[in-house]
Tab-separated table of C-alpha atoms and ligand atoms in Angstrom:
chain	number	residue	atom	x	y	z
A	1	MET	CA	16.191	166.071	49.113
A	2	LYS	CA	17.766	162.711	50.979
A	3	VAL	CA	21.414	162.087	52.117
A	4	THR	CA	22.941	159.458	53.038
A	5	TYR	CA	26.283	159.303	54.372
A	6	TYR	CA	28.711	156.342	53.705
A	7	GLY	CA	31.759	157.357	55.812
A	8	HIS	CA	34.838	159.867	55.102
A	9	SER	CA	33.741	162.380	52.237
A	10	CYS	CA	30.836	160.025	50.567
A	11	PHE	CA	27.298	161.023	50.084
A	12	GLY	CA	24.227	159.704	48.385
A	13	VAL	CA	22.118	162.454	47.542
A	14	GLU	CA	18.818	161.355	46.094
A	15	VAL	CA	16.981	164.170	43.822
A	16	LYS	CA	13.938	163.540	41.927
A	17	GLY	CA	14.183	159.692	42.025
A	18	LYS	CA	17.814	160.322	40.542
A	19	HIS	CA	20.813	158.815	43.173
A	20	LEU	CA	23.866	161.161	43.011
A	21	LEU	CA	26.951	159.654	44.346
A	22	PHE	CA	29.812	161.548	45.982
A	23	ASP	CA	33.460	160.316	46.541
A	24	PRO	CA	33.152	156.689	47.048
A	25	PHE	CA	35.523	155.159	49.714
A	26	ILE	CA	33.482	152.652	51.534
A	27	SER	CA	35.018	149.084	51.259
A	28	PRO	CA	38.593	150.155	52.405
A	29	ASN	CA	36.942	152.414	54.994
A	30	PRO	CA	37.023	150.105	58.468
A	31	LEU	CA	34.305	153.230	60.031
A	32	ALA	CA	32.442	151.901	56.777
A	33	MET	CA	32.241	148.166	57.271
A	34	GLY	CA	28.531	147.782	58.098
A	35	ILE	CA	27.624	149.153	54.576
A	36	LYS	CA	26.536	146.776	52.408
A	37	MET	CA	28.396	147.560	48.798
A	38	GLU	CA	25.564	146.216	46.676
A	39	ASN	CA	22.931	147.949	48.186
A	40	ILE	CA	24.246	151.420	46.845
A	41	LYS	CA	22.671	153.501	44.364
A	42	ALA	CA	23.617	155.573	41.608
A	43	ASP	CA	22.948	156.947	38.525
A	44	TYR	CA	25.528	159.381	38.835
A	45	ILE	CA	28.749	159.395	40.457
A	46	LEU	CA	30.794	162.412	40.890
A	47	LEU	CA	34.348	162.466	41.818
A	48	SER	CA	36.648	165.532	43.241
A	49	HIS	CA	39.444	164.236	42.792
A	50	ALA	CA	41.901	161.310	42.186
A	51	HIS	CA	43.013	160.912	45.669
A	52	GLN	CA	42.303	157.127	46.624
A	53	ASP	CA	40.371	158.193	49.850
A	54	HIS	CA	37.696	159.716	46.860
A	55	VAL	CA	37.633	157.516	44.121
A	56	ALA	CA	38.537	153.466	45.481
A	57	ASP	CA	34.861	152.230	44.902
A	58	ALA	CA	34.071	154.528	41.857
A	59	HIS	CA	34.991	151.762	39.382
A	60	ASP	CA	33.598	148.959	40.844
A	61	ILE	CA	29.854	151.110	41.746
A	62	ALA	CA	30.082	152.491	37.857
A	63	LYS	CA	30.074	149.001	36.163
A	64	ARG	CA	27.340	147.515	38.648
A	65	THR	CA	25.226	150.436	38.301
A	66	GLY	CA	26.156	151.704	34.867
A	67	ALA	CA	25.690	155.174	36.219
A	68	MET	CA	27.321	158.541	34.504
A	69	LEU	CA	31.184	159.378	35.654
A	70	ILE	CA	30.982	163.063	36.287
A	71	SER	CA	34.469	164.216	36.860
A	72	ASN	CA	37.545	166.186	35.358
A	73	PHE	CA	38.930	165.608	31.818
A	74	GLU	CA	41.380	163.547	33.310
A	75	ILE	CA	39.554	161.329	35.872
A	76	CYS	CA	37.055	160.438	33.425
A	77	MET	CA	39.676	159.632	30.423
A	78	TYR	CA	41.051	157.738	33.148
A	79	TYR	CA	38.268	155.357	33.622
A	80	ALA	CA	37.356	155.253	30.375
A	81	LYS	CA	40.683	153.108	29.793
A	82	LYS	CA	39.445	151.027	32.312
A	83	GLY	CA	36.264	150.269	30.814
A	84	ILE	CA	33.615	152.801	32.241
A	85	ASN	CA	31.953	154.271	28.989
A	86	THR	CA	29.403	156.676	30.370
A	87	PHE	CA	31.060	159.782	31.432
A	88	ARG	CA	30.688	163.196	31.343
A	89	PRO	CA	34.148	165.322	31.698
A	90	MET	CA	34.087	168.979	32.770
A	91	ASN	CA	36.466	170.744	34.026
A	92	ILE	CA	36.699	174.770	36.919
A	93	GLY	CA	33.606	176.833	36.097
A	94	GLY	CA	31.797	174.851	33.556
A	95	SER	CA	28.031	173.927	34.419
A	96	VAL	CA	25.802	170.816	33.194
A	97	SER	CA	22.290	170.205	33.223
A	98	LEU	CA	21.087	166.959	33.375
A	99	PRO	CA	17.487	165.338	34.238
A	100	GLY	CA	16.598	166.919	37.708
A	101	PHE	CA	19.223	168.767	38.195
A	102	THR	CA	22.084	171.448	36.973
A	103	VAL	CA	25.476	170.638	38.067
A	104	GLN	CA	28.763	172.907	38.380
A	105	SER	CA	32.487	172.320	38.737
A	106	VAL	CA	33.999	174.687	41.275
A	107	ASN	CA	37.823	175.665	42.634
A	108	ALA	CA	39.360	173.712	45.377
A	109	ILE	CA	42.582	174.029	46.945
A	110	HIS	CA	44.164	171.004	46.765
A	111	SER	CA	46.121	168.352	44.243
A	112	SER	CA	44.915	165.515	42.391
A	113	SER	CA	46.561	162.692	41.275
A	114	PHE	CA	45.677	158.420	41.149
A	115	ASP	CA	47.400	155.814	43.605
A	116	ASP	CA	49.395	154.096	40.620
A	117	GLY	CA	50.754	157.795	40.028
A	118	THR	CA	48.237	158.919	37.216
A	119	TYR	CA	47.889	162.472	37.017
A	120	GLY	CA	43.929	163.298	38.054
A	121	GLY	CA	43.389	166.939	37.091
A	122	ASN	CA	42.492	169.490	39.031
A	123	PRO	CA	40.687	169.085	42.021
A	124	GLY	CA	37.348	170.280	42.388
A	125	GLY	CA	34.077	170.584	44.120
A	126	PHE	CA	30.424	170.939	42.930
A	127	VAL	CA	27.251	172.962	43.533
A	128	VAL	CA	24.321	170.949	42.872
A	129	CYS	CA	21.028	173.206	41.804
A	130	THR	CA	17.585	171.712	41.688
A	131	ASP	CA	13.834	172.858	42.362
A	132	GLU	CA	14.441	171.215	45.941
A	133	GLY	CA	17.309	173.043	46.418
A	134	ASN	CA	20.531	174.190	46.011
A	135	PHE	CA	23.724	172.426	47.546
A	136	TYR	CA	27.609	172.491	47.763
A	137	TYR	CA	30.098	169.369	47.758
A	138	ALA	CA	33.239	170.918	48.769
A	139	GLY	CA	35.709	168.049	48.282
A	140	ASP	CA	38.947	168.551	49.520
A	141	THR	CA	39.809	171.937	49.976
A	142	ALA	CA	41.367	174.638	51.915
A	143	LEU	CA	39.425	177.683	52.661
A	144	THR	CA	39.664	179.907	49.197
A	145	TYR	CA	37.796	183.403	48.469
A	146	ASP	CA	36.728	181.634	45.788
A	147	MET	CA	33.989	180.364	47.866
A	148	LYS	CA	32.843	183.820	47.906
A	149	LEU	CA	31.698	183.398	44.183
A	150	ILE	CA	29.222	180.190	45.181
A	151	GLY	CA	27.422	182.573	47.862
A	152	GLU	CA	26.864	185.133	45.458
A	153	SER	CA	25.886	183.510	42.491
A	154	HIS	CA	23.650	180.583	44.302
A	155	LYS	CA	21.220	180.107	47.592
A	156	ILE	CA	22.817	177.248	49.264
A	157	ALA	CA	20.645	175.567	51.189
A	158	PHE	CA	23.238	172.909	52.692
A	159	ALA	CA	27.072	172.327	52.412
A	160	MET	CA	29.259	169.097	52.575
A	161	LEU	CA	32.442	171.068	53.490
A	162	PRO	CA	35.999	169.087	54.975
A	163	ILE	CA	36.589	169.706	58.702
A	164	GLY	CA	39.434	167.372	59.149
A	165	ASP	CA	42.186	170.078	58.995
A	166	ASN	CA	45.591	168.795	57.926
A	167	PHE	CA	45.228	167.620	54.345
A	168	THR	CA	42.096	170.468	53.932
A	169	MET	CA	40.449	173.130	56.234
A	170	GLY	CA	39.468	172.467	59.353
A	171	THR	CA	36.655	174.154	62.059
A	172	ALA	CA	38.333	177.837	61.963
A	173	GLU	CA	37.949	177.860	58.417
A	174	ALA	CA	35.057	176.057	57.564
A	175	ILE	CA	33.176	178.281	59.822
A	176	LYS	CA	34.582	181.229	57.623
A	177	ALA	CA	33.749	179.417	54.968
A	178	THR	CA	30.010	179.394	55.933
A	179	GLU	CA	29.967	183.191	55.695
A	180	PHE	CA	31.572	182.895	51.961
A	181	ILE	CA	28.767	180.493	50.686
A	182	LYS	CA	26.006	182.400	52.798
A	183	CYS	CA	24.855	178.930	54.399
A	184	ARG	CA	24.557	178.361	58.305
A	185	ASN	CA	23.771	174.832	57.587
A	186	ILE	CA	27.102	172.351	57.106
A	187	ILE	CA	27.056	168.715	57.080
A	188	ALA	CA	31.098	167.353	57.893
A	189	MET	CA	33.211	165.351	56.092
A	190	HIS	CA	36.505	164.319	55.937
A	191	TYR	CA	37.600	163.704	59.812
A	192	ASP	CA	38.035	160.520	61.890
A	193	THR	CA	38.634	158.365	58.810
A	194	PHE	CA	42.841	158.508	59.277
A	195	ASP	CA	45.132	159.303	62.901
A	196	LEU	CA	45.758	162.738	60.828
A	197	ILE	CA	42.256	163.943	60.693
A	198	LYS	CA	40.904	163.026	63.919
A	199	ILE	CA	38.810	165.546	65.590
A	200	ASP	CA	37.068	166.570	68.516
A	201	LYS	CA	33.289	166.745	67.321
A	202	ALA	CA	32.212	168.272	70.644
A	203	LYS	CA	34.824	170.966	70.175
A	204	THR	CA	33.823	171.281	66.541
A	205	ALA	CA	30.155	171.357	67.108
A	206	HIS	CA	30.971	174.320	69.837
A	207	ALA	CA	32.577	176.720	67.715
A	208	PHE	CA	30.129	176.763	65.149
A	209	GLU	CA	27.096	177.443	67.911
A	210	LYS	CA	29.053	179.986	69.161
A	211	LYS	CA	28.941	181.948	65.923
A	212	ASN	CA	25.417	181.103	65.381
A	213	LYS	CA	25.978	178.140	62.913
A	214	GLU	CA	25.246	174.465	62.898
A	215	ILE	CA	27.121	171.512	61.847
A	216	THR	CA	25.873	168.393	61.548
A	217	PHE	CA	28.072	165.334	62.405
A	218	MET	CA	25.894	162.213	60.354
A	219	GLU	CA	26.654	158.987	61.546
A	220	ILE	CA	27.865	156.459	58.787
A	221	GLY	CA	24.733	154.806	57.372
A	222	GLU	CA	22.043	157.597	58.522
A	223	THR	CA	19.621	159.115	55.618
A	224	LYS	CA	18.188	162.740	56.313
A	225	ASP	CA	15.710	164.359	54.574
A	226	PHE	CA	16.839	167.944	54.138
A	227	PHE	CA	13.413	168.391	51.693
A	228	GLU	CA	11.882	169.871	54.365
A	229	LEU	CA	14.837	172.637	55.159
A	230	LYS	CA	13.268	175.983	53.988
A	231	TYR	CA	16.175	177.075	52.443
A	232	ASP	CA	15.897	180.720	53.030
A	233	GLU	CA	15.995	180.258	56.949
A	234	HIS	CA	19.274	179.259	56.096
A	235	ILE	CA	20.621	182.116	54.165
A	236	MET	CA	22.180	184.594	56.373
A	237	GLN	CA	21.644	188.107	56.125
B	1	NI	NI1	42.530	164.450	48.953
B	2	MN	MN1	41.082	162.990	50.751
């Protein structure tokens, strides 16, 4: 699996030649100025919740690529009214099997409304299962005991967790989350984009290290191959 970071909470994950794009917020993000929007591939666009810093570019990328929008019912209907006609509405707890992967909608503790005030349903995260390994994309969330269910039900090879604090969990809670999901290989998201979520990366990395966990801060525009990860190595005893 190839993972590309587009800044903030936006990742592209390539699974079996299909491109999954999570929470596109690129064109309004000054830190992601180097990303060329027209080069972003998407067969599926997964949206965790309706906040602008997660959906800003969803409409335009869906229009250009014809990608299927995967999100909660309310968000799918919002974009359906704006002319996006390929979508898969879900809600928390449900799973969908698509070519090459299965995706489950899981709980997130947060809020969800569009910039124009439209209700955006419940916020969520996604667990994606493939025969190359499974991963968890948490969206914006607090630490929650529900994460234990993810660790009990799936072998998670790696997880994207928010660590910027203030609007989501911070470093200490993210470390606790690694125990709940039984995954020690974490990719950081939702930090540094705004003043309120600026973090000290060295301090965070050190805190993870002290607990024998790993956190990866990807460069914006960087692609990493997670295919070679033997995910057994990342399951804690
Ligand atoms: Ni949010
Ligand atoms: Mn956010």
